[in-house]
Coordinates of C-alpha atoms and ligand atoms in Angstrom, one line a residue:
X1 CA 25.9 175.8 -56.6
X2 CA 26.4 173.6 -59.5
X3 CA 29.7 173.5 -61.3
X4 CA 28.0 174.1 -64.5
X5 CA 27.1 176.8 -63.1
X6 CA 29.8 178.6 -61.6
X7 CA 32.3 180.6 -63.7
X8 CA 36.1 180.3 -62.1
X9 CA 37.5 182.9 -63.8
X10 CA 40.3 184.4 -61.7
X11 CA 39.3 182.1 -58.7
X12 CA 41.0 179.8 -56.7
X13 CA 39.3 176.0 -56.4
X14 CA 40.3 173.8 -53.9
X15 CA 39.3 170.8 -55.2
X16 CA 39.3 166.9 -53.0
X17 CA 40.1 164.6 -55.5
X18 CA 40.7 161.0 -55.5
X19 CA 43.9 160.2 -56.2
X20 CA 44.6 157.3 -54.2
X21 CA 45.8 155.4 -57.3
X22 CA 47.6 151.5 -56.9
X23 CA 51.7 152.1 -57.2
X24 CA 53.9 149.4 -58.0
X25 CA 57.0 148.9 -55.9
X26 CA 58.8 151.6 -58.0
X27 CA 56.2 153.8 -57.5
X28 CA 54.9 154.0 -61.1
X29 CA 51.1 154.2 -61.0
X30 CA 49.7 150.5 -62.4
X31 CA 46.4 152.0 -63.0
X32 CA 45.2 155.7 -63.7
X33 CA 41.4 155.4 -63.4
X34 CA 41.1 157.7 -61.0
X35 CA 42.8 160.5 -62.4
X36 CA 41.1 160.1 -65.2
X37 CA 37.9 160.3 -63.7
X38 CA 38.7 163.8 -62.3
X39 CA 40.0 165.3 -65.7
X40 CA 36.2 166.9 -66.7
X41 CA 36.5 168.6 -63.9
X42 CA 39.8 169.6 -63.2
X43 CA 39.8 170.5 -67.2
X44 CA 36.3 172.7 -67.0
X45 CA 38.2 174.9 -63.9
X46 CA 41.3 175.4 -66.0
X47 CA 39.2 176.5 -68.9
X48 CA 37.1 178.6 -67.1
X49 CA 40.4 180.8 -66.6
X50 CA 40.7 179.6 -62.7
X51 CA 43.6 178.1 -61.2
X52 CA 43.8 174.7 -59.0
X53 CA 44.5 173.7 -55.6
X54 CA 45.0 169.7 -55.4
X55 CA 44.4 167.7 -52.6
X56 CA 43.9 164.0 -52.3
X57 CA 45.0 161.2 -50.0
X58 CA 47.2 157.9 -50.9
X59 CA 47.6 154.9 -49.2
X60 CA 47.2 154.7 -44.9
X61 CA 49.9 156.2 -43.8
X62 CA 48.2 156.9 -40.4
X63 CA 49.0 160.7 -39.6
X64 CA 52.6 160.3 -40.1
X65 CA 55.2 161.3 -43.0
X66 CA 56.0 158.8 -45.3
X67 CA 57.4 158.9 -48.5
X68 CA 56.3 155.6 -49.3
X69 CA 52.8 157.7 -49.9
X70 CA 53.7 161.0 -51.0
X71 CA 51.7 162.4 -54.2
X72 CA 55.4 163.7 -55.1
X73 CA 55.7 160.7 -57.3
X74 CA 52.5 160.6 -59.1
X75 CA 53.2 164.5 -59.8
X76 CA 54.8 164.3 -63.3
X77 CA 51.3 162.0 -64.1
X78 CA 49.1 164.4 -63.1
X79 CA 50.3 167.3 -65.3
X80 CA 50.6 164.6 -68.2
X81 CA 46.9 164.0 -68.1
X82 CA 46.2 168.0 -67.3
X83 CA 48.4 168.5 -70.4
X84 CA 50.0 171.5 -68.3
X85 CA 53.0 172.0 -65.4
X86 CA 52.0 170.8 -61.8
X87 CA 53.7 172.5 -58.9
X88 CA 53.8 170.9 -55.3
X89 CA 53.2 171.8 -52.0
X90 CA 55.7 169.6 -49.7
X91 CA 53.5 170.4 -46.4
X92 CA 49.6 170.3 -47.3
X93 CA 49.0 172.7 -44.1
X94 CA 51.9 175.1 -45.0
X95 CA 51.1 175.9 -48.8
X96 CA 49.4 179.2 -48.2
X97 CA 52.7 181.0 -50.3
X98 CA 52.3 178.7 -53.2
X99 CA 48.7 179.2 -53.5
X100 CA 48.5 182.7 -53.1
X101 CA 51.1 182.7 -56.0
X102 CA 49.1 180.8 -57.9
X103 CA 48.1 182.6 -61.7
X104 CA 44.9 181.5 -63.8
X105 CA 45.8 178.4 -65.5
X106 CA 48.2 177.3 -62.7
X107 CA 47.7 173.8 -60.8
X108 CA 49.0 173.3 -57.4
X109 CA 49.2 169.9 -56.2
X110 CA 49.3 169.7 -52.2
X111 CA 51.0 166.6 -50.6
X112 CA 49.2 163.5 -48.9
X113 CA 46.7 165.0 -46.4
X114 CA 46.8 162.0 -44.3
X115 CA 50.4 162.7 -43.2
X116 CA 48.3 164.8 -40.7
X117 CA 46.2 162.4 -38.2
X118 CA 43.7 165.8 -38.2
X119 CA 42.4 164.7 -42.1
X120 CA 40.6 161.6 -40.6
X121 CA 40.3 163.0 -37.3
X122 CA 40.5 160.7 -35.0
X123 CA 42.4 160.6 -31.9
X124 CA 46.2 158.9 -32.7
X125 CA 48.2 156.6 -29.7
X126 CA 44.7 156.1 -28.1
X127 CA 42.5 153.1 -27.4
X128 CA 38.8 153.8 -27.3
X129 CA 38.6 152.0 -24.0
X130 CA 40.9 154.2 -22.2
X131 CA 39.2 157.0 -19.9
X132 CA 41.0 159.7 -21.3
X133 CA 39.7 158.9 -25.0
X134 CA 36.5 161.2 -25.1
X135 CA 38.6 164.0 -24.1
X136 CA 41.4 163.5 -26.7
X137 CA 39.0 163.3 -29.1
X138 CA 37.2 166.9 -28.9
X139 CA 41.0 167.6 -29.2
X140 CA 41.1 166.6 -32.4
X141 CA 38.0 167.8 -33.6
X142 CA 39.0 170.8 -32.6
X143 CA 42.4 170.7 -34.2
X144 CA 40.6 168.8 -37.3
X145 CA 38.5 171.9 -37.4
X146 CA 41.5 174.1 -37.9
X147 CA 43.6 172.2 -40.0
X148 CA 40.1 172.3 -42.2
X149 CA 40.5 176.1 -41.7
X150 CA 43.5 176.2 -43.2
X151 CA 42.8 174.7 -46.3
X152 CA 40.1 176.4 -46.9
X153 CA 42.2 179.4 -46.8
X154 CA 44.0 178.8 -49.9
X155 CA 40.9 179.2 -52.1
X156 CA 37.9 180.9 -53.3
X157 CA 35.9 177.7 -54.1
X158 CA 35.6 174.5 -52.6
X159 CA 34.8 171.4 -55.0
X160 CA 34.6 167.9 -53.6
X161 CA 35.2 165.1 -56.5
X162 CA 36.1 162.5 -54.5
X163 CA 33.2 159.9 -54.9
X164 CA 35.6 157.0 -52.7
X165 CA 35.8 158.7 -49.7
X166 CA 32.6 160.4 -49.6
X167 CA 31.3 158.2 -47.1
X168 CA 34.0 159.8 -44.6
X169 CA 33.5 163.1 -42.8
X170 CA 37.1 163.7 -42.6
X171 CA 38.2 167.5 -43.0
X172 CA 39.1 167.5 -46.9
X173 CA 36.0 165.6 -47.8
X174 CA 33.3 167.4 -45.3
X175 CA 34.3 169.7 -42.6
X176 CA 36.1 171.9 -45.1
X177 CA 32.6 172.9 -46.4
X178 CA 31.8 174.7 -43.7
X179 CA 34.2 177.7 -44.8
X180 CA 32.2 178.4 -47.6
X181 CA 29.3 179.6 -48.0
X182 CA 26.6 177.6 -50.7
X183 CA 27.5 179.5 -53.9
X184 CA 31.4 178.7 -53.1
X185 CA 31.2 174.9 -52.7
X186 CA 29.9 172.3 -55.1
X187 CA 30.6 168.8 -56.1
X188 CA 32.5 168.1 -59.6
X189 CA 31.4 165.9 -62.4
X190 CA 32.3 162.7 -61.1
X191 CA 30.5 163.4 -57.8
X192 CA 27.5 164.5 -60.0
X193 CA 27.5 161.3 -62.3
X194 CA 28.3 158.8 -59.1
X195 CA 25.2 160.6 -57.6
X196 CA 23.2 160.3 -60.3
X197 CA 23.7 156.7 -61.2
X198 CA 22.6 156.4 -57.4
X199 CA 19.9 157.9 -57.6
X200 CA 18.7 155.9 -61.1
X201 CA 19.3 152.3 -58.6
X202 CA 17.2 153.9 -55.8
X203 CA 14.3 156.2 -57.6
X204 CA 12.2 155.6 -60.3
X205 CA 13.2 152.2 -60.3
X206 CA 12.7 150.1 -64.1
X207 CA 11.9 147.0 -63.1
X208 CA 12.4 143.9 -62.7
X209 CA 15.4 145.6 -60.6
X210 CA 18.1 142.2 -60.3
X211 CA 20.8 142.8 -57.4
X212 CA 23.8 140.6 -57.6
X213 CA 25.6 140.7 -54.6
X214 CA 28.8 138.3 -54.6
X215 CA 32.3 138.4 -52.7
X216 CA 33.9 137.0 -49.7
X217 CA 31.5 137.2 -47.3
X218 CA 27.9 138.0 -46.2
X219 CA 28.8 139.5 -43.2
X220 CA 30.2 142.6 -45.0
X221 CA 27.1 142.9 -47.2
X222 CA 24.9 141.9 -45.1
X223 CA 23.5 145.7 -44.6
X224 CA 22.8 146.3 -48.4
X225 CA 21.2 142.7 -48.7
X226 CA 18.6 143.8 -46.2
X227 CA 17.9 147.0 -47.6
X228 CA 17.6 145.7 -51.3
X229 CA 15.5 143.4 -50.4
X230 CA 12.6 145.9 -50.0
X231 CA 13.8 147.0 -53.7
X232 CA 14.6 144.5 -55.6
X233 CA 12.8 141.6 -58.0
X234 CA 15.5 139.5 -58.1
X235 CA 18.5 139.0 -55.5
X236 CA 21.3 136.5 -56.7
X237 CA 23.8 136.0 -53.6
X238 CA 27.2 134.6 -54.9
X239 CA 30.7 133.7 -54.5
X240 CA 31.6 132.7 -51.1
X241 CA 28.5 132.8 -49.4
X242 CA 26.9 130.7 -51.8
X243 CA 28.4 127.9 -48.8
X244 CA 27.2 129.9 -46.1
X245 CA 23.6 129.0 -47.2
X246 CA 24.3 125.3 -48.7
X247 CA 25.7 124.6 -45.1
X248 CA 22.5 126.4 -43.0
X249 CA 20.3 124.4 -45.5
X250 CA 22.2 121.0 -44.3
X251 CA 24.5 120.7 -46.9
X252 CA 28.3 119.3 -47.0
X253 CA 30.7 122.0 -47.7
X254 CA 33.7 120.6 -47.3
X255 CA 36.6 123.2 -47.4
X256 CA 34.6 126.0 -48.6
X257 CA 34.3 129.7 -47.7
X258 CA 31.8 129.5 -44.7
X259 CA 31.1 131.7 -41.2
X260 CA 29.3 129.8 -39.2
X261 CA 28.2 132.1 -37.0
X262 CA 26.0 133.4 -40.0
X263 CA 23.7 130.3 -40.6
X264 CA 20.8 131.7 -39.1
X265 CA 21.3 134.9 -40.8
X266 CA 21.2 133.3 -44.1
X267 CA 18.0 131.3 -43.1
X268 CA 16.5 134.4 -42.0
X269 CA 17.5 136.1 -45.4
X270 CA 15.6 133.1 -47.3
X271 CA 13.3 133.5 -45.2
X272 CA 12.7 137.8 -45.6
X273 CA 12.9 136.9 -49.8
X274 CA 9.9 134.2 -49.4
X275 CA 7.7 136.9 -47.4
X276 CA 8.6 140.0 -49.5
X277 CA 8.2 138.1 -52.9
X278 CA 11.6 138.3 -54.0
X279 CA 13.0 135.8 -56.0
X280 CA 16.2 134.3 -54.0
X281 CA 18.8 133.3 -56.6
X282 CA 21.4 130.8 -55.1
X283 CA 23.9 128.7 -56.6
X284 CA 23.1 125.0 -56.8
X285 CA 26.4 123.5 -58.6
X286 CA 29.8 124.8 -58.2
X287 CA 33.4 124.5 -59.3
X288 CA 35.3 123.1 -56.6
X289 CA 39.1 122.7 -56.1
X290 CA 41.1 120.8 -54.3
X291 CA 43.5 123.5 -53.6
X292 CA 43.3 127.5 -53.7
X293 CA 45.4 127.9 -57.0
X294 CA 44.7 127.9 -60.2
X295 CA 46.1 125.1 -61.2
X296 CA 43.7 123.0 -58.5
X297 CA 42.3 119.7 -59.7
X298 CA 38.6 120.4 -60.5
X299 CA 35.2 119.0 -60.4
X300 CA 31.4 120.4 -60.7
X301 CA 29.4 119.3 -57.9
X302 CA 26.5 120.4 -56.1
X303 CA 27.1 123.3 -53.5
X304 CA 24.8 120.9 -51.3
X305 CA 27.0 117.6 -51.6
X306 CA 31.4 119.2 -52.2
X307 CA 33.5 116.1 -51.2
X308 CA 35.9 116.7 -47.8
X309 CA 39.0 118.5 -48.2
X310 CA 37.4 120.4 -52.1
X311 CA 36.5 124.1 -52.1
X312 CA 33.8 125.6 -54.2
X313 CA 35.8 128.2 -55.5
X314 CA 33.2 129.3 -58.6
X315 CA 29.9 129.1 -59.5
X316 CA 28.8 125.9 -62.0
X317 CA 27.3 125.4 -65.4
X318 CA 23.8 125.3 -64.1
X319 CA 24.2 128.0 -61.5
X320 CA 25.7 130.3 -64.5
X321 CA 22.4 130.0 -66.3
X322 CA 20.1 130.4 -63.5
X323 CA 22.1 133.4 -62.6
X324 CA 22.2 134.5 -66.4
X325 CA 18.2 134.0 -66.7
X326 CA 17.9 136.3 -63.8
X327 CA 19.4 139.2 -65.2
X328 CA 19.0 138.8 -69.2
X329 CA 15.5 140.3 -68.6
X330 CA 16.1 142.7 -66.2
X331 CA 15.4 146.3 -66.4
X332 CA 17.7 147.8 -63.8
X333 CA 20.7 145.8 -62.9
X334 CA 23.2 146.3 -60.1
X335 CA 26.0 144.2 -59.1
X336 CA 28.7 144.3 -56.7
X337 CA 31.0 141.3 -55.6
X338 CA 32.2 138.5 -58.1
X339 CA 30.5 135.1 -58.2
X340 CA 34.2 132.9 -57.4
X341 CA 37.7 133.7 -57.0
X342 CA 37.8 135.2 -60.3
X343 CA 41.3 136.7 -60.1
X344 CA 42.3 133.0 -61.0
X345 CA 41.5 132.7 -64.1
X346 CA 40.4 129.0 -64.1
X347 CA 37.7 130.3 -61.7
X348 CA 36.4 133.1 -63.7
X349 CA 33.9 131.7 -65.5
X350 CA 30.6 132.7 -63.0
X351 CA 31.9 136.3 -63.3
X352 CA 32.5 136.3 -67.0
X353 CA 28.7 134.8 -66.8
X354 CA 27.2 137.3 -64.8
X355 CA 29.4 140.2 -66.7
X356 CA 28.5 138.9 -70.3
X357 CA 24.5 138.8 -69.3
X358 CA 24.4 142.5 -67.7
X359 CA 25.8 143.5 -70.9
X360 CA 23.4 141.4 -73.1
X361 CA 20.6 143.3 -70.9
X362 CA 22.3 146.6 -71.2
X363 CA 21.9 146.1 -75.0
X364 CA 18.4 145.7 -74.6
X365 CA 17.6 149.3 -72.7
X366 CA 18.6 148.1 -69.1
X367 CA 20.2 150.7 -66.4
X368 CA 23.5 149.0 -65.0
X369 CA 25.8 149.6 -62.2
X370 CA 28.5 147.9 -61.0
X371 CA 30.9 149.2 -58.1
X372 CA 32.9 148.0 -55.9
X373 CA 36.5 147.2 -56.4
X374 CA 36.5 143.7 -57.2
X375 CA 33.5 143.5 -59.4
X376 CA 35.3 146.7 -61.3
X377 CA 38.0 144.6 -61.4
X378 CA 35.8 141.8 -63.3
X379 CA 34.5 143.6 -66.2
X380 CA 37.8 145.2 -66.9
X381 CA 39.5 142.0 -66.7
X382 CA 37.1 141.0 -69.2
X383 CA 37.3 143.8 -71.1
X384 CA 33.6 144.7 -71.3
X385 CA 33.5 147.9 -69.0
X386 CA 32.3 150.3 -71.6
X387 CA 29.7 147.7 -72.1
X388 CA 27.6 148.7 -68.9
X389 CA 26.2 151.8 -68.1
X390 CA 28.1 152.7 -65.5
X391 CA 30.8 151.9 -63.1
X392 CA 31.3 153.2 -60.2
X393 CA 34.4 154.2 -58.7
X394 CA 33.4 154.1 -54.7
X395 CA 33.3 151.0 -53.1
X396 CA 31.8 151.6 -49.3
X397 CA 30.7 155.3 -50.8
X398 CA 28.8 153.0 -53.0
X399 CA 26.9 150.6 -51.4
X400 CA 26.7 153.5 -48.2
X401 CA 25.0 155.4 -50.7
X402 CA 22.5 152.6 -52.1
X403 CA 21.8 151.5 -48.3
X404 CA 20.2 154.6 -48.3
X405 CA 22.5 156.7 -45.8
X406 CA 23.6 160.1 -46.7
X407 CA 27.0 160.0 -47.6
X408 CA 28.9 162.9 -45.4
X409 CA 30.7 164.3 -48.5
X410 CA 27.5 165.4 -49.8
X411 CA 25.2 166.2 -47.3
X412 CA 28.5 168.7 -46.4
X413 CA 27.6 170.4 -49.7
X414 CA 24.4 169.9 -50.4
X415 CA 23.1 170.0 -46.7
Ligands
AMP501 P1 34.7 141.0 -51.1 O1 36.0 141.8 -50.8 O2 34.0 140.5 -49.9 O3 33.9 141.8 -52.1 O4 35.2 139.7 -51.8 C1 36.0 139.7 -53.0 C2 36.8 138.5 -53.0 O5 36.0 137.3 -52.8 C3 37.6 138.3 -54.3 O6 39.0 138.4 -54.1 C4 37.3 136.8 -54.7 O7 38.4 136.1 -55.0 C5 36.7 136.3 -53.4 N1 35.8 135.1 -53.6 C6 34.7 135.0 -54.4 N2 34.2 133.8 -54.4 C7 35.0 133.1 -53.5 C8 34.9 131.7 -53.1 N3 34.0 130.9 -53.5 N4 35.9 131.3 -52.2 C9 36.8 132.2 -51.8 N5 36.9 133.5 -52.2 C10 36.0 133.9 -53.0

């Protein structure tokens, strides 16, 4: 079932949202993307005449009640951006009264389902090594299975909009689904787009296809380097792996980013590029510091040659246009990891490079996607997010996804 094409009229949707939104230590929400981002389809349900069940996860509060998490506080948003009254369901697995009460037009919003350790699932107080572990956790699956039970009992529908945690078969986000039956689950608009924009990196690709892939480290991106690499025309690896390979290539480093038990995995990645013809991007100069602040003393150098006790802590002038060149002509564009430490903003200028050249090629007729927190973080910082075709609001669902597994969330609903 699509929800285009499903009427709620006088139904019941449970719907998994997202609404794991940043608090500040007052708990007022710093930043309301993500409610946003379920509005189309939270709006399209009341419309419709149907009323809403509300469930979502904040924060990891590990199975265990804590206010510090509870969607109590981010209530009062909610039914500002719904434009209508929110009520709230203290206990997620005790709400059945308040939904069955529930009138068309009427929004429910249940509390954190990770108070209960039976939303993720897995066995609490337990370490895997223990004897006892496999047994404790069929317990849970069993009890995760119930727990999934009961909130499937409060509706009619199931919808699952929650793109971020997608990747997770936790019992709001997957097991759930298997209460309904396919013409009573579905996924919402933002599942739909995230999917789409997926599928428009992975099929039907408009080439050249340019991948930048920047961040900490290439251990954690290590996967999606591999499998792009069968995809891809051109690969730019950046940020702090940039001294991963200068130092497995025999260069000084100094105090930069570097795991050295990852040198012959970045020869061996030069080395897959060279015999699948794609063209490696790496930096060759950097901005290094002599401290990690912004205020650092500076100097361009070559990533090969950074003097002891200096960082490269962004990428340099030349690096910026070989990284530019790669994706000004590209067709199909996706980028995930900034190219320094971009937060300060004396070390943004690699980001702001690659950002301002995705958007030139975007101008020109190119597809792109960027996802992943940080690199979300990036083109709003610079203020050119409506600039790309579209961001992505799952980080792991995200690059799960483009690695080419299927993400439970979906395959729950979609089978
Ligand atoms: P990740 O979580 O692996 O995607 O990495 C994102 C983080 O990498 C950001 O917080 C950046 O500040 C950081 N980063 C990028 N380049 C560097 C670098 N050259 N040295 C240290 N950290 C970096």
């Amino acid at each position: 079932m699509t929800i285009d094409n499903f009427n709620f009229a006088g139904k019941k949707a449970i719907v998994r949202v997202d609404f794991n939104v940043p608090l500040d230590e007052n708990g007022h929400i710093t930043d309301d993307t993500r409610i946003r981002g379920a509005l189309p389809t939270l709006k399209k349900i009341l419309a419709d005449g149907g009323s809403l069940i509300l469930m979502s996860h904040m924060g990891k509060p590990k199975g265990k009640v804590n206010p510090k998490f509870s969607l109590a506080q981010i209530k009062d948003d909610v039914a500002k951006a719904l434009g209508t009254d929110v009520k709230f369901a203290p206990d997620c697995a005790d709400a059945s009264e308040a939904a069955a009460a529930l009138k068309p037009g009427e929004v429910l919003l249940l509390e954190n389902l990770r108070f209960y350790p039976e939303e993720e699932g897995k066995p609490v107080g337990i370490d895997k090594a223990d004897p006892a572990y496999d047994e404790a956790k069929k317990a849970m699956k069993a009890s995760q299975k119930k727990f999934a039970e009961k909130l499937a009992s409060y509706a009619d529908v199931y919808v699952n909009d929650a793109f971020g945690t997608a990747h997770r078969k936790h019992a709001s986000t997957a097991v759930i689904a298997d209460s309904f039956d396919a013409d009573h689950k579905m996924l919402g608009y933002l599942m739909e787009k995230e999917v789409q924009a997926v599928d428009n990196i992975l099929s039907d690709i408009k080439r050249p296809f340019t991948a930048i892939m920047g961040g900490s480290k290439v251990s954690t991106k290590i996967g999606i380097i591999e499998n792009l690499m069968d995809k891809v025309d051109n690969l730019i690896l950046c940020g702090g792996m940039t001294y991963t390979f200068a130092k497995a290539m025999g260069g000084k480093i100094g105090l930069s980013l570097c795991e050295d038990d990852k040198l012959d995995l970045a020869l061996d990645i030069m080395k897959q590029a060279k015999e699948k013809g794609v063209n490696l991007v790496l930096g060759v100069d950097c901005i290094a510091a002599d401290s990690f602040s912004n205020d650092a003393n500076t100097q361009v150098c070559s990533v090969m040659d950074i003097p002891e006790g200096w960082e490269g802590v962004d990428a340099g002038p030349e690096t910026r246009k070989l990284f530019a060149n790669a994706i000004r002509g590209a067709k199909t564009i996706l980028w995930n990891g900034p190219a320094g430490v971009f937060e300060f903003d004396n070390f943004a200028a690699g980001s702001r490079a690659i950002a301002e050249a995705i958007v030139e090629a975007t101008n020109n007729g190119a597809f792109s996607l960027v996802g992943g927190g940080d690199s979300v973080a990036c083109v709003n910082k610079f203020g050119l997010a409506d600039s790309v075709s579209y961001v992505s609001t799952g980080g792991g669902a995200l690059l799960e996804a483009i690695e080419g597994k299927t993400l439970p969330g979906i395959a729950a609903i979609k089978g």
